[in-house]
Tab-separated table of C-alpha atoms in Angstrom:
chain	number	residue	atom	x	y	z
A	41	MET	CA	0.160	-0.144	-0.077
A	42	GLN	CA	1.271	3.324	-0.970
A	43	LEU	CA	0.772	6.390	1.687
A	44	LEU	CA	0.149	9.912	0.484
A	45	VAL	CA	-0.175	12.961	2.791
A	46	ASN	CA	-2.533	15.511	1.918
A	47	ILE	CA	-2.100	19.012	3.776
A	48	ASP	CA	-4.542	21.935	3.413
A	49	VAL	CA	-2.967	25.396	3.020
A	50	ASP	CA	-4.825	28.615	2.563
A	51	ASP	CA	-1.532	30.069	0.340
A	52	LEU	CA	0.033	27.542	-1.795
A	53	ALA	CA	2.998	29.745	-2.550
A	54	ARG	CA	3.359	30.093	1.199
A	55	GLY	CA	3.051	26.494	2.181
A	56	ILE	CA	5.583	25.505	-0.936
A	57	GLY	CA	7.996	28.042	0.780
A	58	PHE	CA	7.441	26.812	4.313
A	59	TYR	CA	7.933	22.778	3.240
A	60	GLN	CA	10.936	23.806	1.511
A	61	ARG	CA	12.756	26.335	3.781
A	62	GLY	CA	11.396	24.887	6.922
A	63	LEU	CA	11.650	21.157	6.091
A	64	GLY	CA	13.929	20.771	3.576
A	65	LEU	CA	11.586	19.387	1.068
A	66	ARG	CA	11.476	20.168	-2.620
A	67	LEU	CA	8.802	21.176	-5.178
A	68	ALA	CA	8.482	18.149	-7.552
A	69	ARG	CA	5.428	19.587	-9.477
A	70	LYS	CA	2.363	21.235	-9.457
A	71	LEU	CA	-0.943	19.411	-10.353
A	72	PHE	CA	-4.904	20.254	-10.781
A	73	ASP	CA	-4.170	23.849	-12.443
A	74	GLY	CA	-1.647	24.684	-9.929
A	75	THR	CA	-4.023	23.905	-6.958
A	76	VAL	CA	-1.971	21.208	-5.782
A	77	ALA	CA	1.981	21.078	-4.861
A	78	GLU	CA	3.875	17.822	-4.694
A	79	MET	CA	6.569	17.929	-2.215
A	80	ALA	CA	9.048	15.599	-2.351
A	81	GLY	CA	12.143	14.327	-0.228
A	82	GLY	CA	10.711	12.485	2.430
A	83	ALA	CA	9.771	8.655	2.726
A	84	THR	CA	6.377	9.722	1.089
A	85	PRO	CA	5.008	12.665	-0.950
A	86	ILE	CA	3.191	15.419	0.774
A	87	TYR	CA	0.750	17.046	-1.360
A	88	LEU	CA	-0.377	20.776	-0.333
A	89	LEU	CA	-4.068	21.303	-1.219
A	90	ALA	CA	-5.165	24.977	-1.780
A	91	GLY	CA	-8.121	25.443	0.169
A	92	ALA	CA	-9.571	29.054	0.965
A	93	PRO	CA	-10.617	29.728	4.671
A	94	GLY	CA	-14.163	28.820	5.225
A	95	THR	CA	-14.540	26.322	2.380
A	96	SER	CA	-15.730	22.812	2.765
A	97	PRO	CA	-13.269	20.177	2.461
A	98	GLY	CA	-15.710	17.510	1.364
A	99	ALA	CA	-19.517	17.413	0.602
A	100	ARG	CA	-20.249	15.561	3.969
A	101	ALA	CA	-17.908	17.451	6.237
A	102	ASP	CA	-19.111	19.127	9.131
A	103	GLY	CA	-16.892	21.794	9.378
A	104	ARG	CA	-15.251	24.307	7.412
A	105	ARG	CA	-11.471	24.850	6.747
A	106	ASN	CA	-9.982	27.431	9.231
A	107	TYR	CA	-6.055	27.613	9.979
A	108	ARG	CA	-5.947	28.393	13.240
A	109	ARG	CA	-4.210	25.937	15.795
A	110	ARG	CA	-6.012	23.243	16.613
A	111	THR	CA	-5.667	19.823	17.981
A	112	MET	CA	-6.242	16.761	15.624
A	113	PRO	CA	-5.712	13.195	16.102
A	114	VAL	CA	-3.394	13.072	13.374
A	115	HIS	CA	0.163	14.471	13.103
A	116	LEU	CA	3.442	14.391	11.258
A	117	ASP	CA	6.561	13.311	12.883
A	118	PHE	CA	9.649	14.250	10.875
A	119	VAL	CA	13.000	12.370	11.735
A	120	VAL	CA	15.930	14.799	11.847
A	121	GLU	CA	19.578	14.307	12.374
A	122	ASP	CA	19.931	17.385	14.403
A	123	LEU	CA	16.897	18.669	16.677
A	124	GLU	CA	18.228	22.223	17.458
A	125	ALA	CA	19.112	22.863	13.721
A	126	ALA	CA	15.597	21.338	12.476
A	127	ILE	CA	13.847	23.626	15.074
A	128	GLU	CA	15.828	26.761	14.000
A	129	ARG	CA	15.144	26.373	10.186
A	130	ALA	CA	11.386	25.531	10.760
A	131	LEU	CA	11.024	28.625	13.186
A	132	GLU	CA	12.733	31.043	10.580
A	133	ALA	CA	10.300	29.479	7.850
A	134	GLY	CA	7.368	30.312	9.971
A	135	ALA	CA	6.727	27.596	12.355
A	136	GLU	CA	5.733	27.776	15.930
A	137	LEU	CA	7.291	26.283	18.926
A	138	GLU	CA	4.736	24.363	20.971
A	139	ASP	CA	6.957	22.426	23.203
A	140	TRP	CA	10.538	22.779	24.470
A	141	PRO	CA	12.602	19.593	23.213
A	142	GLN	CA	12.137	16.932	25.603
A	143	ASP	CA	14.573	13.666	26.066
A	144	PHE	CA	13.415	10.069	26.094
A	145	ALA	CA	14.828	6.846	26.271
A	146	TRP	CA	14.361	6.431	22.529
A	147	GLY	CA	15.516	9.890	21.379
A	148	ARG	CA	14.271	13.853	21.560
A	149	GLN	CA	11.473	15.507	20.567
A	150	ALA	CA	10.007	18.966	19.813
A	151	MET	CA	6.390	20.043	19.218
A	152	LEU	CA	5.801	22.560	16.499
A	153	SER	CA	2.754	23.893	14.370
A	154	ASP	CA	3.197	24.793	10.892
A	155	PRO	CA	2.052	28.190	9.570
A	156	PHE	CA	-1.138	26.924	8.715
A	157	GLY	CA	-2.071	25.123	11.970
A	158	HIS	CA	-1.044	21.825	11.781
A	159	GLY	CA	0.872	19.817	14.131
A	160	ILE	CA	4.262	18.682	13.521
A	161	CYS	CA	6.866	16.996	15.816
A	162	PHE	CA	10.642	16.920	14.962
A	163	ILE	CA	12.483	13.435	16.248
A	164	GLU	CA	15.500	12.879	16.656
A	165	TRP	CA	16.519	9.033	17.461
A	166	LYS	CA	18.700	7.695	20.299
A	167	GLY	CA	20.133	4.161	20.030
A	168	GLU	CA	17.130	1.911	18.718
A	169	GLY	CA	14.863	4.709	18.424
A	170	TYR	CA	11.254	3.519	19.384
A	171	GLY	CA	12.816	-0.123	20.162
A	172	ALA	CA	14.271	1.490	23.205
A	173	ALA	CA	10.590	2.055	24.432
A	174	MET	CA	9.306	-1.755	24.169
A	175	ASP	CA	9.293	-4.100	27.054
A	176	GLY	CA	11.011	-7.422	27.324
A	177	LYS	CA	8.293	-9.583	26.357
A	178	ARG	CA	7.167	-7.121	23.378
A	179	ALA	CA	10.755	-7.329	22.110
A	180	VAL	CA	10.787	-11.016	21.899
A	181	GLU	CA	7.418	-11.284	19.724
A	182	ALA	CA	8.390	-8.199	17.514
A	183	ALA	CA	11.823	-10.433	16.377
């Protein structure tokens, strides 16, 4: 199964700029009469979808698009080599830092939001990464 990530933005040019400067992705192509930008450089393509504030994301949607910060049950994690450098680059491109970097057995994490209100996290692995969070029983079962 192929995974595609779609992110609504209210300004496509600003979205492309943020995801290029802030996350190091590159514009692969524009689609659908220039209303969608395919961003490459990660494990899966990210599509930025132009959608004006107040418009409906779909015929059966209860809400309207807004670009204020919101809590969603889904967010994107970006694995980075240098957490502080990634945070600095994203902040310079328009992100907001929501929580200072925290240390865990598996690595370090910082929580941010992009300029469109979407939650993103930067993760810097340590050792086995999430493997360090597994208990002995699970580690045996997973092997």
